[in-house]
């Protein structure tokens, strides 16, 4: 079916949207690349293949006209410029979605035609590469440990080197300086019986998975990158498990992969997958147990035993799980 020629009104709306973005300058030079692509699409010869499918792909940039009423609702100049930038990013993402619909359909047909093991491997590898990239960006920007992450990490060297849960050395003898560049770290723990014994009130599940990194002498930022990349493996496994759940719940493979993408790339799953927090690993344990109970227990009696072990182990990642 031949493509309909974009209407003059649509082209004018797109041009007006770009002009508004340029006029208020909140978007800086970010709108130059899409504007150049739009001009190239407009100036192409009739026999040439349209750039990015059609000029209609650029219609979301007409949203720049919304900047005019937006001027009535903002706090200060910085807030207004941030809103303009966010509007431009939203328009760019929408345009990208329209441009990539056809290639995405072809990719989806190819992906759905693969065998189950190949699909699971593709999901796992793709997710892990995304988490490695995110870990690299985070480390390159110098983002240190946040929240309770240093306290979970304080347990790991104690498990690896002292073979116990006594974190006195980590808090009161400067052991935390191996992985955190601060002068003092407040102890998260309670005093135990005996001489110089303090035990963290954070459960050691995630700390146990990170303990092997402390068999070696590694220092930040390399340590941060390796830890975050390793934690991404659990996020990738969670994406695979969610895909398996979706296949059981719905007959559509396309809906299953779409649901997996939304789940894996949304907050907090994506961000927690490369931070030292126990939620992703705990969710992996609990969902694995539920998958075995719901879909495997009837076929294999050992599935119930494994499900019980997984649920029992989840308590070491947090009592609330």
Short mmCIF file of C-alpha atoms in Angstrom, two decimals:
data_model
loop_
_atom_site.label_atom_id
_atom_site.label_comp_id
_atom_site.label_asym_id
_atom_site.label_seq_id
_atom_site.Cartn_x
_atom_site.Cartn_y
_atom_site.Cartn_z
CA UNK A 1 0.00 0.00 0.00
CA UNK A 2 1.59 3.34 -1.02
CA UNK A 3 2.46 5.84 1.70
CA UNK A 4 0.18 8.84 1.96
CA UNK A 5 1.87 12.15 1.34
CA UNK A 6 2.15 14.06 4.60
CA UNK A 7 -0.24 17.01 4.69
CA UNK A 8 1.00 20.55 4.46
CA UNK A 9 -0.66 21.29 7.82
CA UNK A 10 1.39 18.53 9.45
CA UNK A 11 4.64 19.84 7.98
CA UNK A 12 3.84 23.35 9.15
CA UNK A 13 3.02 22.10 12.66
CA UNK A 14 6.34 20.25 12.81
CA UNK A 15 8.26 23.32 11.61
CA UNK A 16 6.42 25.50 14.12
CA UNK A 17 7.28 23.06 16.89
CA UNK A 18 10.97 23.08 15.98
CA UNK A 19 10.92 26.89 15.71
CA UNK A 20 9.45 27.12 19.21
CA UNK A 21 12.13 24.82 20.62
CA UNK A 22 14.81 27.02 19.01
CA UNK A 23 13.14 30.23 20.15
CA UNK A 24 13.09 29.39 23.85
CA UNK A 25 16.52 27.72 23.79
CA UNK A 26 15.75 25.48 26.73
CA UNK A 27 16.60 22.50 24.56
CA UNK A 28 19.97 23.93 23.51
CA UNK A 29 21.39 22.18 20.45
CA UNK A 30 19.57 18.91 21.13
CA UNK A 31 16.92 19.60 18.52
CA UNK A 32 19.41 20.23 15.70
CA UNK A 33 19.89 16.55 14.64
CA UNK A 34 16.15 15.74 14.34
CA UNK A 35 15.54 19.10 12.62
CA UNK A 36 18.27 18.33 10.07
CA UNK A 37 16.75 14.89 9.43
CA UNK A 38 13.33 16.45 8.94
CA UNK A 39 14.68 18.96 6.43
CA UNK A 40 16.46 16.17 4.56
CA UNK A 41 13.17 14.20 4.46
CA UNK A 42 11.37 17.26 3.10
CA UNK A 43 13.96 17.95 0.40
CA UNK A 44 14.32 14.38 -0.84
CA UNK A 45 13.46 13.60 -4.44
CA UNK A 46 10.13 11.86 -5.08
CA UNK A 47 11.81 8.62 -6.15
CA UNK A 48 14.02 8.34 -3.07
CA UNK A 49 13.16 6.18 -0.08
CA UNK A 50 11.89 8.39 2.77
CA UNK A 51 14.29 9.02 5.61
CA UNK A 52 13.22 7.13 8.75
CA UNK A 53 10.13 5.86 6.94
CA UNK A 54 8.14 9.11 6.55
CA UNK A 55 7.94 12.74 7.51
CA UNK A 56 5.05 11.74 9.72
CA UNK A 57 7.64 10.25 12.08
CA UNK A 58 8.59 13.81 13.06
CA UNK A 59 5.04 14.81 14.01
CA UNK A 60 5.72 14.47 17.79
CA UNK A 61 8.06 17.48 17.49
CA UNK A 62 4.97 19.61 16.89
CA UNK A 63 4.58 19.29 20.65
CA UNK A 64 6.97 22.24 20.82
CA UNK A 65 3.87 24.40 20.39
CA UNK A 66 2.88 23.38 23.91
CA UNK A 67 5.73 25.54 25.21
CA UNK A 68 3.58 28.64 24.72
CA UNK A 69 0.90 27.67 27.27
CA UNK A 70 3.65 26.12 29.40
CA UNK A 71 4.98 29.63 30.03
CA UNK A 72 2.06 30.17 32.39
CA UNK A 73 3.12 27.36 34.74
CA UNK A 74 6.71 27.37 35.99
CA UNK A 75 8.70 28.41 39.05
CA UNK A 76 11.80 30.03 37.60
CA UNK A 77 14.02 30.02 34.52
CA UNK A 78 15.80 26.79 35.47
CA UNK A 79 12.47 25.01 35.98
CA UNK A 80 11.14 26.28 32.65
CA UNK A 81 14.26 25.18 30.75
CA UNK A 82 14.10 21.76 32.38
CA UNK A 83 10.49 21.39 31.25
CA UNK A 84 11.40 22.35 27.68
CA UNK A 85 14.23 19.80 27.64
CA UNK A 86 11.95 17.09 29.01
CA UNK A 87 9.33 17.91 26.37
CA UNK A 88 11.96 17.65 23.64
CA UNK A 89 13.21 14.30 24.98
CA UNK A 90 9.63 12.99 25.10
CA UNK A 91 9.03 14.15 21.52
CA UNK A 92 12.30 12.54 20.37
CA UNK A 93 11.42 9.23 22.02
CA UNK A 94 7.95 9.28 20.45
CA UNK A 95 9.42 10.03 17.02
CA UNK A 96 11.95 7.24 17.46
CA UNK A 97 9.13 4.85 18.33
CA UNK A 98 7.24 5.74 15.13
CA UNK A 99 10.41 5.41 13.05
CA UNK A 100 11.34 2.01 14.43
CA UNK A 101 7.94 0.34 14.31
CA UNK A 102 8.55 -1.59 11.10
CA UNK A 103 12.12 -2.72 11.94
CA UNK A 104 10.86 -3.69 15.40
CA UNK A 105 8.13 -5.86 13.87
CA UNK A 106 10.69 -7.63 11.68
CA UNK A 107 13.00 -8.16 14.65
CA UNK A 108 10.08 -9.47 16.72
CA UNK A 109 9.14 -12.01 14.06
CA UNK A 110 12.75 -13.17 13.91
CA UNK A 111 13.03 -13.38 17.72
CA UNK A 112 9.75 -15.25 18.14
CA UNK A 113 10.86 -17.76 15.52
CA UNK A 114 13.83 -18.86 17.63
CA UNK A 115 13.73 -21.86 19.94
CA UNK A 116 13.00 -21.30 23.62
CA UNK A 117 16.61 -21.80 24.78
CA UNK A 118 17.92 -19.32 22.20
CA UNK A 119 15.30 -16.76 23.20
CA UNK A 120 16.18 -17.13 26.87
CA UNK A 121 19.89 -16.82 26.10
CA UNK A 122 19.26 -13.69 23.99
CA UNK A 123 17.26 -12.08 26.82
CA UNK A 124 19.92 -12.93 29.39
CA UNK A 125 22.87 -11.68 27.32
CA UNK A 126 21.10 -8.48 26.23
CA UNK A 127 20.00 -7.64 29.77
CA UNK A 128 23.47 -8.30 31.20
CA UNK A 129 25.12 -6.12 28.53
CA UNK A 130 22.73 -3.29 29.43
CA UNK A 131 23.57 -3.68 33.12
CA UNK A 132 27.31 -3.74 32.36
CA UNK A 133 26.92 -0.55 30.33
CA UNK A 134 24.97 1.09 33.16
CA UNK A 135 27.62 -0.05 35.67
CA UNK A 136 30.35 1.44 33.48
CA UNK A 137 28.54 4.78 33.16
CA UNK A 138 27.87 4.91 36.90
CA UNK A 139 31.46 4.07 37.76
CA UNK A 140 32.91 6.46 35.19
CA UNK A 141 30.89 9.30 36.72
CA UNK A 142 32.37 8.53 40.12
CA UNK A 143 29.13 7.48 41.82
CA UNK A 144 30.04 5.83 45.11
CA UNK A 145 28.02 3.48 47.27
CA UNK A 146 24.67 4.82 48.44
CA UNK A 147 22.17 4.01 51.15
CA UNK A 148 22.83 0.79 53.04
CA UNK A 149 25.16 -0.54 50.31
CA UNK A 150 28.39 0.10 52.33
CA UNK A 151 26.94 -1.80 55.27
CA UNK A 152 26.01 -4.82 53.15
CA UNK A 153 29.49 -4.67 51.67
CA UNK A 154 31.11 -4.48 55.13
CA UNK A 155 29.90 -8.02 55.81
CA UNK A 156 31.52 -9.46 52.67
CA UNK A 157 35.22 -9.15 53.69
CA UNK A 158 34.37 -10.57 57.09
CA UNK A 159 32.84 -13.63 55.43
CA UNK A 160 35.69 -13.98 52.93
CA UNK A 161 38.67 -13.47 55.24
CA UNK A 162 37.54 -13.98 58.83
CA UNK A 163 34.88 -16.60 58.03
CA UNK A 164 32.43 -15.04 60.46
CA UNK A 165 29.86 -12.24 60.73
CA UNK A 166 31.79 -10.11 63.21
CA UNK A 167 32.21 -6.71 61.49
CA UNK A 168 34.23 -5.01 64.25
CA UNK A 169 37.30 -4.76 62.02
CA UNK A 170 35.32 -3.21 59.20
CA UNK A 171 33.78 -0.46 61.33
CA UNK A 172 36.34 0.26 64.07
CA UNK A 173 39.67 -0.66 62.48
CA UNK A 174 39.16 1.09 59.17
CA UNK A 175 38.29 -1.98 57.11
CA UNK A 176 35.58 -0.01 55.32
CA UNK A 177 38.25 2.25 53.75
CA UNK A 178 39.08 -0.62 51.42
CA UNK A 179 35.88 0.07 49.50
CA UNK A 180 34.72 3.50 50.68
CA UNK A 181 36.70 6.76 50.73
CA UNK A 182 35.34 8.33 53.93
CA UNK A 183 36.91 9.06 57.30
CA UNK A 184 34.24 7.39 59.40
CA UNK A 185 31.35 4.99 58.79
CA UNK A 186 28.65 4.70 61.43
CA UNK A 187 28.24 1.09 62.52
CA UNK A 188 25.02 -0.64 61.57
CA UNK A 189 25.00 -3.41 64.13
CA UNK A 190 24.58 -4.55 67.69
CA UNK A 191 27.21 -5.61 70.20
CA UNK A 192 27.52 -9.33 70.79
CA UNK A 193 28.91 -11.42 73.63
CA UNK A 194 32.67 -11.53 73.91
CA UNK A 195 35.52 -9.14 73.21
CA UNK A 196 35.11 -6.65 70.34
CA UNK A 197 32.23 -8.36 68.63
CA UNK A 198 29.65 -6.46 66.67
CA UNK A 199 27.13 -8.04 64.31
CA UNK A 200 25.39 -6.17 61.52
CA UNK A 201 21.62 -5.99 61.67
CA UNK A 202 21.59 -6.33 57.88
CA UNK A 203 21.08 -9.93 56.82
CA UNK A 204 24.05 -11.43 54.96
CA UNK A 205 22.42 -12.91 51.85
CA UNK A 206 23.63 -10.38 49.28
CA UNK A 207 26.92 -9.99 51.18
CA UNK A 208 27.57 -13.71 50.74
CA UNK A 209 27.18 -13.45 46.95
CA UNK A 210 29.74 -10.60 46.90
CA UNK A 211 32.24 -12.22 49.28
CA UNK A 212 34.37 -13.84 46.50
CA UNK A 213 35.48 -10.39 45.32
CA UNK A 214 37.28 -9.92 48.65
CA UNK A 215 39.51 -12.94 48.16
CA UNK A 216 41.51 -10.48 46.04
CA UNK A 217 42.79 -6.99 46.69
CA UNK A 218 40.64 -4.73 44.56
CA UNK A 219 40.06 -1.05 45.03
CA UNK A 220 37.54 1.41 43.61
CA UNK A 221 36.63 2.20 40.91
CA UNK A 222 37.48 -1.25 39.53
CA UNK A 223 35.83 -2.91 42.53
CA UNK A 224 32.64 -0.92 42.00
CA UNK A 225 32.48 -1.81 38.32
CA UNK A 226 33.02 -5.53 38.93
CA UNK A 227 30.49 -5.64 41.77
CA UNK A 228 27.83 -3.83 39.76
CA UNK A 229 28.42 -5.92 36.66
CA UNK A 230 28.22 -9.11 38.72
CA UNK A 231 24.97 -8.00 40.36
CA UNK A 232 23.59 -7.42 36.87
CA UNK A 233 23.70 -11.20 36.36
CA UNK A 234 20.88 -11.58 38.88
CA UNK A 235 18.88 -8.87 37.12
CA UNK A 236 19.39 -10.69 33.81
CA UNK A 237 18.26 -13.98 35.37
CA UNK A 238 15.19 -12.18 36.73
CA UNK A 239 14.37 -10.94 33.21
CA UNK A 240 14.57 -14.54 31.93
CA UNK A 241 12.31 -15.75 34.74
CA UNK A 242 9.74 -13.02 34.08
CA UNK A 243 9.70 -14.00 30.40
CA UNK A 244 9.03 -17.64 31.38
CA UNK A 245 6.20 -16.50 33.65
CA UNK A 246 4.69 -14.41 30.84
CA UNK A 247 4.81 -17.35 28.43
CA UNK A 248 2.83 -19.38 30.95
CA UNK A 249 0.30 -16.61 31.54
CA UNK A 250 -0.28 -15.54 27.92
CA UNK A 251 -0.05 -17.48 24.65
CA UNK A 252 1.43 -14.49 22.79
CA UNK A 253 5.24 -14.48 22.56
CA UNK A 254 5.20 -10.82 21.49
CA UNK A 255 3.24 -9.82 24.59
CA UNK A 256 5.63 -11.86 26.74
CA UNK A 257 8.77 -10.11 25.44
CA UNK A 258 7.08 -6.70 25.62
CA UNK A 259 6.09 -7.30 29.26
CA UNK A 260 9.63 -8.47 30.02
CA UNK A 261 11.11 -5.32 28.49
CA UNK A 262 8.76 -3.05 30.44
CA UNK A 263 9.48 -4.93 33.67
CA UNK A 264 13.27 -5.04 33.27
CA UNK A 265 13.76 -1.46 32.07
CA UNK A 266 11.44 0.24 34.55
CA UNK A 267 12.33 1.62 37.95
CA UNK A 268 13.23 0.26 40.41
CA UNK A 269 14.12 -3.09 38.78
CA UNK A 270 16.63 -1.66 36.31
CA UNK A 271 18.45 0.54 38.82
CA UNK A 272 18.42 -1.98 41.65
CA UNK A 273 19.96 -4.60 39.34
CA UNK A 274 23.40 -2.96 39.53
CA UNK A 275 23.27 -1.53 43.04
CA UNK A 276 24.12 -3.37 46.24
CA UNK A 277 20.57 -3.90 47.44
CA UNK A 278 18.98 -7.29 48.21
CA UNK A 279 15.62 -6.71 46.51
CA UNK A 280 16.48 -8.14 43.08
CA UNK A 281 18.12 -11.28 44.45
CA UNK A 282 15.26 -11.81 46.91
CA UNK A 283 12.71 -11.40 44.12
CA UNK A 284 14.63 -13.91 42.02
CA UNK A 285 14.47 -16.46 44.84
CA UNK A 286 10.76 -15.93 45.56
CA UNK A 287 9.65 -15.91 41.91
CA UNK A 288 11.75 -18.99 41.18
CA UNK A 289 10.01 -20.80 44.02
CA UNK A 290 6.58 -19.70 42.78
CA UNK A 291 7.40 -20.79 39.23
CA UNK A 292 8.38 -24.24 40.47
CA UNK A 293 5.24 -24.54 42.60
CA UNK A 294 2.81 -23.30 39.96
CA UNK A 295 4.19 -24.93 36.83
CA UNK A 296 6.62 -27.72 37.76
CA UNK A 297 5.41 -29.31 40.99
CA UNK A 298 2.83 -31.45 39.18
CA UNK A 299 5.44 -32.89 36.82
CA UNK A 300 8.34 -33.36 39.24
CA UNK A 301 8.06 -34.06 42.98
CA UNK A 302 11.52 -32.55 43.61
CA UNK A 303 10.27 -29.19 42.35
CA UNK A 304 8.34 -28.67 45.61
CA UNK A 305 11.49 -29.42 47.61
CA UNK A 306 13.54 -26.92 45.61
CA UNK A 307 10.78 -24.33 45.96
CA UNK A 308 10.83 -24.77 49.72
CA UNK A 309 14.60 -24.39 49.84
CA UNK A 310 14.45 -21.22 47.77
CA UNK A 311 11.72 -19.70 49.92
CA UNK A 312 13.61 -20.66 53.06
CA UNK A 313 16.81 -19.08 51.75
CA UNK A 314 15.02 -15.81 50.97
CA UNK A 315 14.91 -14.95 54.68
CA UNK A 316 18.68 -14.34 54.60
CA UNK A 317 18.06 -11.48 52.17
CA UNK A 318 15.50 -9.86 54.43
CA UNK A 319 12.85 -10.93 56.93
CA UNK A 320 10.19 -9.00 55.01
CA UNK A 321 10.58 -11.36 52.03
#
